[in-house]
């Protein structure tokens, strides 16, 4: 025998109640999914930012470490170049390359006791385009004793270590002893007094060309050279 309560409240749910429950459940799931998607996107962005920052720090650490081992010839071992003389293998040079019609710096100098080499080596930082169309930053290191075996520009992207992938900019600035800033340098040239810059600024852009992350540092050159006029 049914009680009055059972008669007024039949068992089960009506179609309207089910539809309302489904709508509420859908709204809750959409909110949760949106929150999870935003969290995942934020996590990916943070991870990408951390990786980019670490890549830039690694490049700056490598250049700073190499410059601490910088080696140059001083007078009387160093002699000003003449018309027929060969370039000084210990020269410090900064120039510009064109990669995908954009300027990228090229930086060369000699160093001692670098990465397992006990003799002097010539180090070159340069940018090159890879097969995927990305521009990468490489570091070449060759013993000075093997200069005759090197390629004309002293680089080999297939073998040289890759320092940074997908760069948008690699540019250097050189500051001389008088505080003048230039974008190129050649310690074997009269234009620069056959000397060395005091400070080198390094500017590196990583990531998508539409929104690259820009990093910059200044490095003090620990070596000086004054060549007397003659």
JSON list of C-alpha atoms in Angstrom, two decimals:
[
{"chain": "A", "resi": 1, "resn": "UNK", "atom": "CA", "xyz": [0.00, 0.00, 0.00]},
{"chain": "A", "resi": 2, "resn": "UNK", "atom": "CA", "xyz": [1.52, 3.38, -1.05]},
{"chain": "A", "resi": 3, "resn": "UNK", "atom": "CA", "xyz": [1.87, 6.12, 1.44]},
{"chain": "A", "resi": 4, "resn": "UNK", "atom": "CA", "xyz": [0.79, 9.69, 0.76]},
{"chain": "A", "resi": 5, "resn": "UNK", "atom": "CA", "xyz": [4.47, 10.69, 0.32]},
{"chain": "A", "resi": 6, "resn": "UNK", "atom": "CA", "xyz": [5.02, 8.05, -2.36]},
{"chain": "A", "resi": 7, "resn": "UNK", "atom": "CA", "xyz": [1.89, 9.11, -4.17]},
{"chain": "A", "resi": 8, "resn": "UNK", "atom": "CA", "xyz": [2.92, 12.78, -4.25]},
{"chain": "A", "resi": 9, "resn": "UNK", "atom": "CA", "xyz": [6.57, 12.03, -5.22]},
{"chain": "A", "resi": 10, "resn": "UNK", "atom": "CA", "xyz": [6.75, 9.26, -7.86]},
{"chain": "A", "resi": 11, "resn": "UNK", "atom": "CA", "xyz": [10.10, 7.46, -8.33]},
{"chain": "A", "resi": 12, "resn": "UNK", "atom": "CA", "xyz": [12.54, 8.50, -11.16]},
{"chain": "A", "resi": 13, "resn": "UNK", "atom": "CA", "xyz": [13.25, 11.84, -12.90]},
{"chain": "A", "resi": 14, "resn": "UNK", "atom": "CA", "xyz": [11.28, 13.77, -15.41]},
{"chain": "A", "resi": 15, "resn": "UNK", "atom": "CA", "xyz": [12.66, 14.68, -18.83]},
{"chain": "A", "resi": 16, "resn": "UNK", "atom": "CA", "xyz": [12.90, 18.33, -17.80]},
{"chain": "A", "resi": 17, "resn": "UNK", "atom": "CA", "xyz": [14.96, 17.44, -14.72]},
{"chain": "A", "resi": 18, "resn": "UNK", "atom": "CA", "xyz": [17.32, 15.30, -16.80]},
{"chain": "A", "resi": 19, "resn": "UNK", "atom": "CA", "xyz": [17.78, 18.08, -19.37]},
{"chain": "A", "resi": 20, "resn": "UNK", "atom": "CA", "xyz": [18.50, 20.62, -16.64]},
{"chain": "A", "resi": 21, "resn": "UNK", "atom": "CA", "xyz": [21.06, 18.27, -15.07]},
{"chain": "A", "resi": 22, "resn": "UNK", "atom": "CA", "xyz": [22.72, 17.68, -18.45]},
{"chain": "A", "resi": 23, "resn": "UNK", "atom": "CA", "xyz": [22.96, 21.42, -19.12]},
{"chain": "A", "resi": 24, "resn": "UNK", "atom": "CA", "xyz": [24.44, 22.10, -15.68]},
{"chain": "A", "resi": 25, "resn": "UNK", "atom": "CA", "xyz": [26.91, 19.23, -16.10]},
{"chain": "A", "resi": 26, "resn": "UNK", "atom": "CA", "xyz": [27.93, 20.53, -19.55]},
{"chain": "A", "resi": 27, "resn": "UNK", "atom": "CA", "xyz": [28.52, 24.02, -18.20]},
{"chain": "A", "resi": 28, "resn": "UNK", "atom": "CA", "xyz": [30.64, 22.65, -15.36]},
{"chain": "A", "resi": 29, "resn": "UNK", "atom": "CA", "xyz": [32.71, 20.51, -17.74]},
{"chain": "A", "resi": 30, "resn": "UNK", "atom": "CA", "xyz": [33.20, 23.41, -20.17]},
{"chain": "A", "resi": 31, "resn": "UNK", "atom": "CA", "xyz": [34.45, 25.57, -17.33]},
{"chain": "A", "resi": 32, "resn": "UNK", "atom": "CA", "xyz": [36.80, 22.87, -16.12]},
{"chain": "A", "resi": 33, "resn": "UNK", "atom": "CA", "xyz": [38.09, 22.20, -19.64]},
{"chain": "A", "resi": 34, "resn": "UNK", "atom": "CA", "xyz": [38.70, 25.90, -20.29]},
{"chain": "A", "resi": 35, "resn": "UNK", "atom": "CA", "xyz": [40.57, 26.21, -17.00]},
{"chain": "A", "resi": 36, "resn": "UNK", "atom": "CA", "xyz": [42.67, 23.13, -17.78]},
{"chain": "A", "resi": 37, "resn": "UNK", "atom": "CA", "xyz": [43.42, 24.38, -21.30]},
{"chain": "A", "resi": 38, "resn": "UNK", "atom": "CA", "xyz": [44.49, 27.78, -19.96]},
{"chain": "A", "resi": 39, "resn": "UNK", "atom": "CA", "xyz": [46.66, 26.09, -17.34]},
{"chain": "A", "resi": 40, "resn": "UNK", "atom": "CA", "xyz": [48.28, 23.82, -19.95]},
{"chain": "A", "resi": 41, "resn": "UNK", "atom": "CA", "xyz": [48.89, 26.75, -22.30]},
{"chain": "A", "resi": 42, "resn": "UNK", "atom": "CA", "xyz": [50.35, 28.78, -19.48]},
{"chain": "A", "resi": 43, "resn": "UNK", "atom": "CA", "xyz": [52.57, 25.85, -18.50]},
{"chain": "A", "resi": 44, "resn": "UNK", "atom": "CA", "xyz": [53.83, 25.45, -22.08]},
{"chain": "A", "resi": 45, "resn": "UNK", "atom": "CA", "xyz": [54.55, 29.18, -22.27]},
{"chain": "A", "resi": 46, "resn": "UNK", "atom": "CA", "xyz": [56.45, 29.14, -18.98]},
{"chain": "A", "resi": 47, "resn": "UNK", "atom": "CA", "xyz": [58.46, 26.10, -20.07]},
{"chain": "A", "resi": 48, "resn": "UNK", "atom": "CA", "xyz": [59.27, 27.71, -23.43]},
{"chain": "A", "resi": 49, "resn": "UNK", "atom": "CA", "xyz": [60.33, 30.93, -21.67]},
{"chain": "A", "resi": 50, "resn": "UNK", "atom": "CA", "xyz": [62.59, 29.05, -19.27]},
{"chain": "A", "resi": 51, "resn": "UNK", "atom": "CA", "xyz": [64.21, 27.10, -22.11]},
{"chain": "A", "resi": 52, "resn": "UNK", "atom": "CA", "xyz": [64.74, 30.29, -24.14]},
{"chain": "A", "resi": 53, "resn": "UNK", "atom": "CA", "xyz": [66.26, 32.12, -21.17]},
{"chain": "A", "resi": 54, "resn": "UNK", "atom": "CA", "xyz": [68.60, 29.22, -20.43]},
{"chain": "A", "resi": 55, "resn": "UNK", "atom": "CA", "xyz": [69.67, 29.02, -24.08]},
{"chain": "A", "resi": 56, "resn": "UNK", "atom": "CA", "xyz": [70.56, 32.72, -24.09]},
{"chain": "A", "resi": 57, "resn": "UNK", "atom": "CA", "xyz": [72.46, 32.40, -20.80]},
{"chain": "A", "resi": 58, "resn": "UNK", "atom": "CA", "xyz": [74.40, 29.44, -22.20]},
{"chain": "A", "resi": 59, "resn": "UNK", "atom": "CA", "xyz": [75.45, 31.48, -25.26]},
{"chain": "A", "resi": 60, "resn": "UNK", "atom": "CA", "xyz": [76.58, 34.41, -23.11]},
{"chain": "A", "resi": 61, "resn": "UNK", "atom": "CA", "xyz": [78.46, 32.09, -20.74]},
{"chain": "A", "resi": 62, "resn": "UNK", "atom": "CA", "xyz": [80.26, 30.47, -23.67]},
{"chain": "A", "resi": 63, "resn": "UNK", "atom": "CA", "xyz": [81.33, 33.79, -25.19]},
{"chain": "A", "resi": 64, "resn": "UNK", "atom": "CA", "xyz": [82.41, 35.16, -21.80]},
{"chain": "A", "resi": 65, "resn": "UNK", "atom": "CA", "xyz": [84.43, 32.03, -21.06]},
{"chain": "A", "resi": 66, "resn": "UNK", "atom": "CA", "xyz": [86.14, 32.20, -24.46]},
{"chain": "A", "resi": 67, "resn": "UNK", "atom": "CA", "xyz": [87.00, 35.87, -24.05]},
{"chain": "A", "resi": 68, "resn": "UNK", "atom": "CA", "xyz": [88.58, 35.18, -20.67]},
{"chain": "A", "resi": 69, "resn": "UNK", "atom": "CA", "xyz": [91.03, 32.95, -22.57]},
{"chain": "A", "resi": 70, "resn": "UNK", "atom": "CA", "xyz": [91.60, 35.56, -25.30]},
{"chain": "A", "resi": 71, "resn": "UNK", "atom": "CA", "xyz": [95.12, 35.53, -26.71]},
{"chain": "A", "resi": 72, "resn": "UNK", "atom": "CA", "xyz": [96.81, 38.20, -28.83]},
{"chain": "A", "resi": 73, "resn": "UNK", "atom": "CA", "xyz": [100.33, 38.96, -29.99]},
{"chain": "A", "resi": 74, "resn": "UNK", "atom": "CA", "xyz": [101.97, 42.04, -28.51]},
{"chain": "A", "resi": 75, "resn": "UNK", "atom": "CA", "xyz": [104.93, 44.03, -29.79]},
{"chain": "A", "resi": 76, "resn": "UNK", "atom": "CA", "xyz": [107.62, 43.14, -30.62]},
{"chain": "A", "resi": 77, "resn": "UNK", "atom": "CA", "xyz": [106.11, 39.78, -31.63]},
{"chain": "A", "resi": 78, "resn": "UNK", "atom": "CA", "xyz": [103.27, 41.61, -33.31]},
{"chain": "A", "resi": 79, "resn": "UNK", "atom": "CA", "xyz": [104.22, 43.61, -36.35]},
{"chain": "A", "resi": 80, "resn": "UNK", "atom": "CA", "xyz": [101.91, 45.88, -38.30]},
{"chain": "A", "resi": 81, "resn": "UNK", "atom": "CA", "xyz": [100.77, 44.21, -41.52]},
{"chain": "A", "resi": 82, "resn": "UNK", "atom": "CA", "xyz": [102.31, 45.20, -44.79]},
{"chain": "A", "resi": 83, "resn": "UNK", "atom": "CA", "xyz": [100.81, 44.99, -48.26]},
{"chain": "A", "resi": 84, "resn": "UNK", "atom": "CA", "xyz": [101.92, 41.38, -48.82]},
{"chain": "A", "resi": 85, "resn": "UNK", "atom": "CA", "xyz": [101.81, 40.07, -45.25]},
{"chain": "A", "resi": 86, "resn": "UNK", "atom": "CA", "xyz": [99.40, 37.35, -44.19]},
{"chain": "A", "resi": 87, "resn": "UNK", "atom": "CA", "xyz": [96.60, 38.19, -41.73]},
{"chain": "A", "resi": 88, "resn": "UNK", "atom": "CA", "xyz": [97.51, 37.88, -38.08]},
{"chain": "A", "resi": 89, "resn": "UNK", "atom": "CA", "xyz": [96.11, 34.49, -36.91]},
{"chain": "A", "resi": 90, "resn": "UNK", "atom": "CA", "xyz": [95.61, 36.01, -33.43]},
{"chain": "A", "resi": 91, "resn": "UNK", "atom": "CA", "xyz": [93.57, 38.95, -34.69]},
{"chain": "A", "resi": 92, "resn": "UNK", "atom": "CA", "xyz": [90.21, 39.85, -33.17]},
{"chain": "A", "resi": 93, "resn": "UNK", "atom": "CA", "xyz": [87.69, 40.59, -35.89]},
{"chain": "A", "resi": 94, "resn": "UNK", "atom": "CA", "xyz": [84.00, 41.42, -35.94]},
{"chain": "A", "resi": 95, "resn": "UNK", "atom": "CA", "xyz": [82.18, 41.68, -39.25]},
{"chain": "A", "resi": 96, "resn": "UNK", "atom": "CA", "xyz": [78.75, 41.29, -40.82]},
{"chain": "A", "resi": 97, "resn": "UNK", "atom": "CA", "xyz": [77.31, 38.33, -42.73]},
{"chain": "A", "resi": 98, "resn": "UNK", "atom": "CA", "xyz": [74.05, 38.33, -44.69]},
{"chain": "A", "resi": 99, "resn": "UNK", "atom": "CA", "xyz": [71.70, 35.46, -43.87]},
{"chain": "A", "resi": 100, "resn": "UNK", "atom": "CA", "xyz": [68.25, 35.50, -45.47]},
{"chain": "A", "resi": 101, "resn": "UNK", "atom": "CA", "xyz": [69.03, 39.09, -46.49]},
{"chain": "A", "resi": 102, "resn": "UNK", "atom": "CA", "xyz": [69.42, 40.06, -42.81]},
{"chain": "A", "resi": 103, "resn": "UNK", "atom": "CA", "xyz": [72.69, 41.17, -41.12]},
{"chain": "A", "resi": 104, "resn": "UNK", "atom": "CA", "xyz": [74.21, 38.84, -38.53]},
{"chain": "A", "resi": 105, "resn": "UNK", "atom": "CA", "xyz": [77.50, 39.41, -36.77]},
{"chain": "A", "resi": 106, "resn": "UNK", "atom": "CA", "xyz": [80.50, 37.19, -37.23]},
{"chain": "A", "resi": 107, "resn": "UNK", "atom": "CA", "xyz": [83.05, 37.17, -34.41]},
{"chain": "A", "resi": 108, "resn": "UNK", "atom": "CA", "xyz": [86.57, 35.69, -34.58]},
{"chain": "A", "resi": 109, "resn": "UNK", "atom": "CA", "xyz": [89.50, 35.64, -32.17]},
{"chain": "A", "resi": 110, "resn": "UNK", "atom": "CA", "xyz": [92.22, 33.38, -30.79]},
{"chain": "A", "resi": 111, "resn": "UNK", "atom": "CA", "xyz": [92.22, 31.80, -27.33]},
{"chain": "A", "resi": 112, "resn": "UNK", "atom": "CA", "xyz": [94.29, 29.45, -25.20]},
{"chain": "A", "resi": 113, "resn": "UNK", "atom": "CA", "xyz": [93.32, 26.36, -23.16]},
{"chain": "A", "resi": 114, "resn": "UNK", "atom": "CA", "xyz": [89.75, 26.13, -24.45]},
{"chain": "A", "resi": 115, "resn": "UNK", "atom": "CA", "xyz": [87.67, 22.95, -24.24]},
{"chain": "A", "resi": 116, "resn": "UNK", "atom": "CA", "xyz": [90.54, 20.53, -23.90]},
{"chain": "A", "resi": 117, "resn": "UNK", "atom": "CA", "xyz": [92.97, 22.20, -26.31]},
{"chain": "A", "resi": 118, "resn": "UNK", "atom": "CA", "xyz": [96.28, 23.12, -24.74]},
{"chain": "A", "resi": 119, "resn": "UNK", "atom": "CA", "xyz": [97.50, 25.11, -27.72]},
{"chain": "A", "resi": 120, "resn": "UNK", "atom": "CA", "xyz": [96.02, 28.25, -29.29]},
{"chain": "A", "resi": 121, "resn": "UNK", "atom": "CA", "xyz": [92.77, 27.89, -31.19]},
{"chain": "A", "resi": 122, "resn": "UNK", "atom": "CA", "xyz": [90.83, 30.21, -33.43]},
{"chain": "A", "resi": 123, "resn": "UNK", "atom": "CA", "xyz": [87.18, 30.60, -32.41]},
{"chain": "A", "resi": 124, "resn": "UNK", "atom": "CA", "xyz": [84.44, 31.83, -34.72]},
{"chain": "A", "resi": 125, "resn": "UNK", "atom": "CA", "xyz": [80.84, 32.65, -33.83]},
{"chain": "A", "resi": 126, "resn": "UNK", "atom": "CA", "xyz": [78.58, 32.84, -36.88]},
{"chain": "A", "resi": 127, "resn": "UNK", "atom": "CA", "xyz": [74.99, 32.41, -38.10]},
{"chain": "A", "resi": 128, "resn": "UNK", "atom": "CA", "xyz": [73.87, 30.05, -40.87]},
{"chain": "A", "resi": 129, "resn": "UNK", "atom": "CA", "xyz": [70.57, 28.88, -42.32]},
{"chain": "A", "resi": 130, "resn": "UNK", "atom": "CA", "xyz": [69.75, 25.18, -41.95]},
{"chain": "A", "resi": 131, "resn": "UNK", "atom": "CA", "xyz": [67.75, 22.92, -44.24]},
{"chain": "A", "resi": 132, "resn": "UNK", "atom": "CA", "xyz": [64.50, 23.80, -42.46]},
{"chain": "A", "resi": 133, "resn": "UNK", "atom": "CA", "xyz": [65.04, 27.48, -43.16]},
{"chain": "A", "resi": 134, "resn": "UNK", "atom": "CA", "xyz": [65.89, 28.35, -39.56]},
{"chain": "A", "resi": 135, "resn": "UNK", "atom": "CA", "xyz": [68.85, 30.56, -38.73]},
{"chain": "A", "resi": 136, "resn": "UNK", "atom": "CA", "xyz": [71.13, 29.02, -36.11]},
{"chain": "A", "resi": 137, "resn": "UNK", "atom": "CA", "xyz": [74.14, 30.26, -34.18]},
{"chain": "A", "resi": 138, "resn": "UNK", "atom": "CA", "xyz": [77.27, 28.11, -34.41]},
{"chain": "A", "resi": 139, "resn": "UNK", "atom": "CA", "xyz": [80.69, 28.12, -32.79]},
{"chain": "A", "resi": 140, "resn": "UNK", "atom": "CA", "xyz": [83.77, 26.98, -34.71]},
{"chain": "A", "resi": 141, "resn": "UNK", "atom": "CA", "xyz": [87.01, 26.06, -32.95]},
{"chain": "A", "resi": 142, "resn": "UNK", "atom": "CA", "xyz": [90.12, 25.14, -34.89]},
{"chain": "A", "resi": 143, "resn": "UNK", "atom": "CA", "xyz": [93.75, 24.81, -33.73]},
{"chain": "A", "resi": 144, "resn": "UNK", "atom": "CA", "xyz": [95.93, 27.53, -35.17]},
{"chain": "A", "resi": 145, "resn": "UNK", "atom": "CA", "xyz": [98.38, 24.84, -36.23]},
{"chain": "A", "resi": 146, "resn": "UNK", "atom": "CA", "xyz": [95.78, 23.59, -38.74]},
{"chain": "A", "resi": 147, "resn": "UNK", "atom": "CA", "xyz": [95.08, 26.93, -40.39]},
{"chain": "A", "resi": 148, "resn": "UNK", "atom": "CA", "xyz": [96.26, 25.64, -43.75]},
{"chain": "A", "resi": 149, "resn": "UNK", "atom": "CA", "xyz": [93.66, 22.84, -43.63]},
{"chain": "A", "resi": 150, "resn": "UNK", "atom": "CA", "xyz": [90.72, 25.09, -42.84]},
{"chain": "A", "resi": 151, "resn": "UNK", "atom": "CA", "xyz": [88.02, 26.10, -45.25]},
{"chain": "A", "resi": 152, "resn": "UNK", "atom": "CA", "xyz": [88.29, 29.66, -46.59]},
{"chain": "A", "resi": 153, "resn": "UNK", "atom": "CA", "xyz": [85.94, 31.06, -43.91]},
{"chain": "A", "resi": 154, "resn": "UNK", "atom": "CA", "xyz": [87.04, 28.60, -41.22]},
{"chain": "A", "resi": 155, "resn": "UNK", "atom": "CA", "xyz": [83.56, 27.21, -40.54]},
{"chain": "A", "resi": 156, "resn": "UNK", "atom": "CA", "xyz": [81.65, 23.99, -41.11]},
{"chain": "A", "resi": 157, "resn": "UNK", "atom": "CA", "xyz": [77.98, 24.04, -39.93]},
{"chain": "A", "resi": 158, "resn": "UNK", "atom": "CA", "xyz": [77.77, 20.26, -40.37]},
{"chain": "A", "resi": 159, "resn": "UNK", "atom": "CA", "xyz": [80.43, 19.73, -37.70]},
{"chain": "A", "resi": 160, "resn": "UNK", "atom": "CA", "xyz": [80.57, 22.91, -35.63]},
{"chain": "A", "resi": 161, "resn": "UNK", "atom": "CA", "xyz": [78.59, 22.86, -32.36]},
{"chain": "A", "resi": 162, "resn": "UNK", "atom": "CA", "xyz": [75.18, 24.52, -32.53]},
{"chain": "A", "resi": 163, "resn": "UNK", "atom": "CA", "xyz": [74.74, 27.10, -29.74]},
{"chain": "A", "resi": 164, "resn": "UNK", "atom": "CA", "xyz": [71.25, 28.44, -30.43]},
{"chain": "A", "resi": 165, "resn": "UNK", "atom": "CA", "xyz": [68.53, 27.29, -32.78]},
{"chain": "A", "resi": 166, "resn": "UNK", "atom": "CA", "xyz": [66.08, 29.61, -34.50]},
{"chain": "A", "resi": 167, "resn": "UNK", "atom": "CA", "xyz": [67.70, 32.97, -33.79]},
{"chain": "A", "resi": 168, "resn": "UNK", "atom": "CA", "xyz": [66.26, 36.24, -35.07]},
{"chain": "A", "resi": 169, "resn": "UNK", "atom": "CA", "xyz": [69.32, 38.38, -34.32]},
{"chain": "A", "resi": 170, "resn": "UNK", "atom": "CA", "xyz": [72.96, 38.07, -33.34]},
{"chain": "A", "resi": 171, "resn": "UNK", "atom": "CA", "xyz": [74.71, 41.43, -33.36]},
{"chain": "A", "resi": 172, "resn": "UNK", "atom": "CA", "xyz": [77.85, 42.75, -31.72]},
{"chain": "A", "resi": 173, "resn": "UNK", "atom": "CA", "xyz": [78.92, 46.23, -30.76]},
{"chain": "A", "resi": 174, "resn": "UNK", "atom": "CA", "xyz": [82.50, 47.25, -29.99]},
{"chain": "A", "resi": 175, "resn": "UNK", "atom": "CA", "xyz": [83.51, 50.11, -27.71]},
{"chain": "A", "resi": 176, "resn": "UNK", "atom": "CA", "xyz": [87.07, 51.44, -27.96]},
{"chain": "A", "resi": 177, "resn": "UNK", "atom": "CA", "xyz": [89.22, 52.99, -25.23]},
{"chain": "A", "resi": 178, "resn": "UNK", "atom": "CA", "xyz": [87.74, 56.43, -25.95]},
{"chain": "A", "resi": 179, "resn": "UNK", "atom": "CA", "xyz": [84.17, 55.21, -25.58]},
{"chain": "A", "resi": 180, "resn": "UNK", "atom": "CA", "xyz": [83.35, 55.21, -29.29]},
{"chain": "A", "resi": 181, "resn": "UNK", "atom": "CA", "xyz": [80.94, 52.47, -30.39]},
{"chain": "A", "resi": 182, "resn": "UNK", "atom": "CA", "xyz": [81.19, 50.68, -33.74]},
{"chain": "A", "resi": 183, "resn": "UNK", "atom": "CA", "xyz": [79.58, 47.59, -35.25]},
{"chain": "A", "resi": 184, "resn": "UNK", "atom": "CA", "xyz": [82.76, 46.08, -36.76]},
{"chain": "A", "resi": 185, "resn": "UNK", "atom": "CA", "xyz": [86.34, 45.58, -35.62]},
{"chain": "A", "resi": 186, "resn": "UNK", "atom": "CA", "xyz": [89.68, 44.37, -36.92]},
{"chain": "A", "resi": 187, "resn": "UNK", "atom": "CA", "xyz": [92.71, 44.37, -34.64]},
{"chain": "A", "resi": 188, "resn": "UNK", "atom": "CA", "xyz": [94.90, 44.00, -37.72]},
{"chain": "A", "resi": 189, "resn": "UNK", "atom": "CA", "xyz": [93.71, 47.30, -39.18]},
{"chain": "A", "resi": 190, "resn": "UNK", "atom": "CA", "xyz": [95.07, 50.82, -38.83]},
{"chain": "A", "resi": 191, "resn": "UNK", "atom": "CA", "xyz": [91.48, 52.07, -38.60]},
{"chain": "A", "resi": 192, "resn": "UNK", "atom": "CA", "xyz": [91.25, 50.52, -35.12]},
{"chain": "A", "resi": 193, "resn": "UNK", "atom": "CA", "xyz": [94.80, 51.37, -34.10]},
{"chain": "A", "resi": 194, "resn": "UNK", "atom": "CA", "xyz": [95.86, 47.70, -34.37]},
{"chain": "A", "resi": 195, "resn": "UNK", "atom": "CA", "xyz": [94.38, 47.36, -30.89]},
{"chain": "A", "resi": 196, "resn": "UNK", "atom": "CA", "xyz": [91.46, 45.71, -29.10]},
{"chain": "A", "resi": 197, "resn": "UNK", "atom": "CA", "xyz": [88.07, 47.01, -27.98]},
{"chain": "A", "resi": 198, "resn": "UNK", "atom": "CA", "xyz": [87.50, 47.55, -24.29]},
{"chain": "A", "resi": 199, "resn": "UNK", "atom": "CA", "xyz": [83.89, 46.35, -24.23]},
{"chain": "A", "resi": 200, "resn": "UNK", "atom": "CA", "xyz": [81.85, 44.10, -26.48]},
{"chain": "A", "resi": 201, "resn": "UNK", "atom": "CA", "xyz": [78.06, 44.17, -26.38]},
{"chain": "A", "resi": 202, "resn": "UNK", "atom": "CA", "xyz": [76.19, 41.07, -27.51]},
{"chain": "A", "resi": 203, "resn": "UNK", "atom": "CA", "xyz": [72.55, 41.23, -28.59]},
{"chain": "A", "resi": 204, "resn": "UNK", "atom": "CA", "xyz": [70.70, 37.97, -29.18]},
{"chain": "A", "resi": 205, "resn": "UNK", "atom": "CA", "xyz": [67.06, 37.47, -30.23]},
{"chain": "A", "resi": 206, "resn": "UNK", "atom": "CA", "xyz": [65.46, 34.04, -29.93]},
{"chain": "A", "resi": 207, "resn": "UNK", "atom": "CA", "xyz": [62.08, 32.66, -30.86]},
{"chain": "A", "resi": 208, "resn": "UNK", "atom": "CA", "xyz": [59.40, 33.53, -33.38]},
{"chain": "A", "resi": 209, "resn": "UNK", "atom": "CA", "xyz": [60.26, 36.49, -35.61]},
{"chain": "A", "resi": 210, "resn": "UNK", "atom": "CA", "xyz": [56.87, 38.04, -34.82]},
{"chain": "A", "resi": 211, "resn": "UNK", "atom": "CA", "xyz": [57.55, 38.05, -31.06]},
{"chain": "A", "resi": 212, "resn": "UNK", "atom": "CA", "xyz": [61.25, 37.33, -30.43]},
{"chain": "A", "resi": 213, "resn": "UNK", "atom": "CA", "xyz": [62.76, 37.49, -26.97]},
{"chain": "A", "resi": 214, "resn": "UNK", "atom": "CA", "xyz": [65.71, 39.88, -26.90]},
{"chain": "A", "resi": 215, "resn": "UNK", "atom": "CA", "xyz": [68.72, 39.40, -24.63]},
{"chain": "A", "resi": 216, "resn": "UNK", "atom": "CA", "xyz": [71.72, 41.69, -24.29]},
{"chain": "A", "resi": 217, "resn": "UNK", "atom": "CA", "xyz": [74.92, 41.70, -22.28]},
{"chain": "A", "resi": 218, "resn": "UNK", "atom": "CA", "xyz": [78.19, 43.64, -22.16]},
{"chain": "A", "resi": 219, "resn": "UNK", "atom": "CA", "xyz": [81.54, 41.88, -21.82]},
{"chain": "A", "resi": 220, "resn": "UNK", "atom": "CA", "xyz": [84.77, 43.51, -20.71]},
{"chain": "A", "resi": 221, "resn": "UNK", "atom": "CA", "xyz": [87.86, 42.57, -22.71]},
{"chain": "A", "resi": 222, "resn": "UNK", "atom": "CA", "xyz": [90.57, 41.53, -20.24]},
{"chain": "A", "resi": 223, "resn": "UNK", "atom": "CA", "xyz": [93.45, 42.01, -22.72]},
{"chain": "A", "resi": 224, "resn": "UNK", "atom": "CA", "xyz": [94.85, 45.22, -24.16]},
{"chain": "A", "resi": 225, "resn": "UNK", "atom": "CA", "xyz": [97.42, 45.97, -26.84]},
{"chain": "A", "resi": 226, "resn": "UNK", "atom": "CA", "xyz": [99.09, 49.23, -27.77]},
{"chain": "A", "resi": 227, "resn": "UNK", "atom": "CA", "xyz": [101.10, 49.26, -30.95]},
{"chain": "A", "resi": 228, "resn": "UNK", "atom": "CA", "xyz": [103.62, 52.12, -31.18]},
{"chain": "A", "resi": 229, "resn": "UNK", "atom": "CA", "xyz": [103.48, 54.33, -34.22]},
{"chain": "A", "resi": 230, "resn": "UNK", "atom": "CA", "xyz": [106.32, 53.88, -36.66]}
]
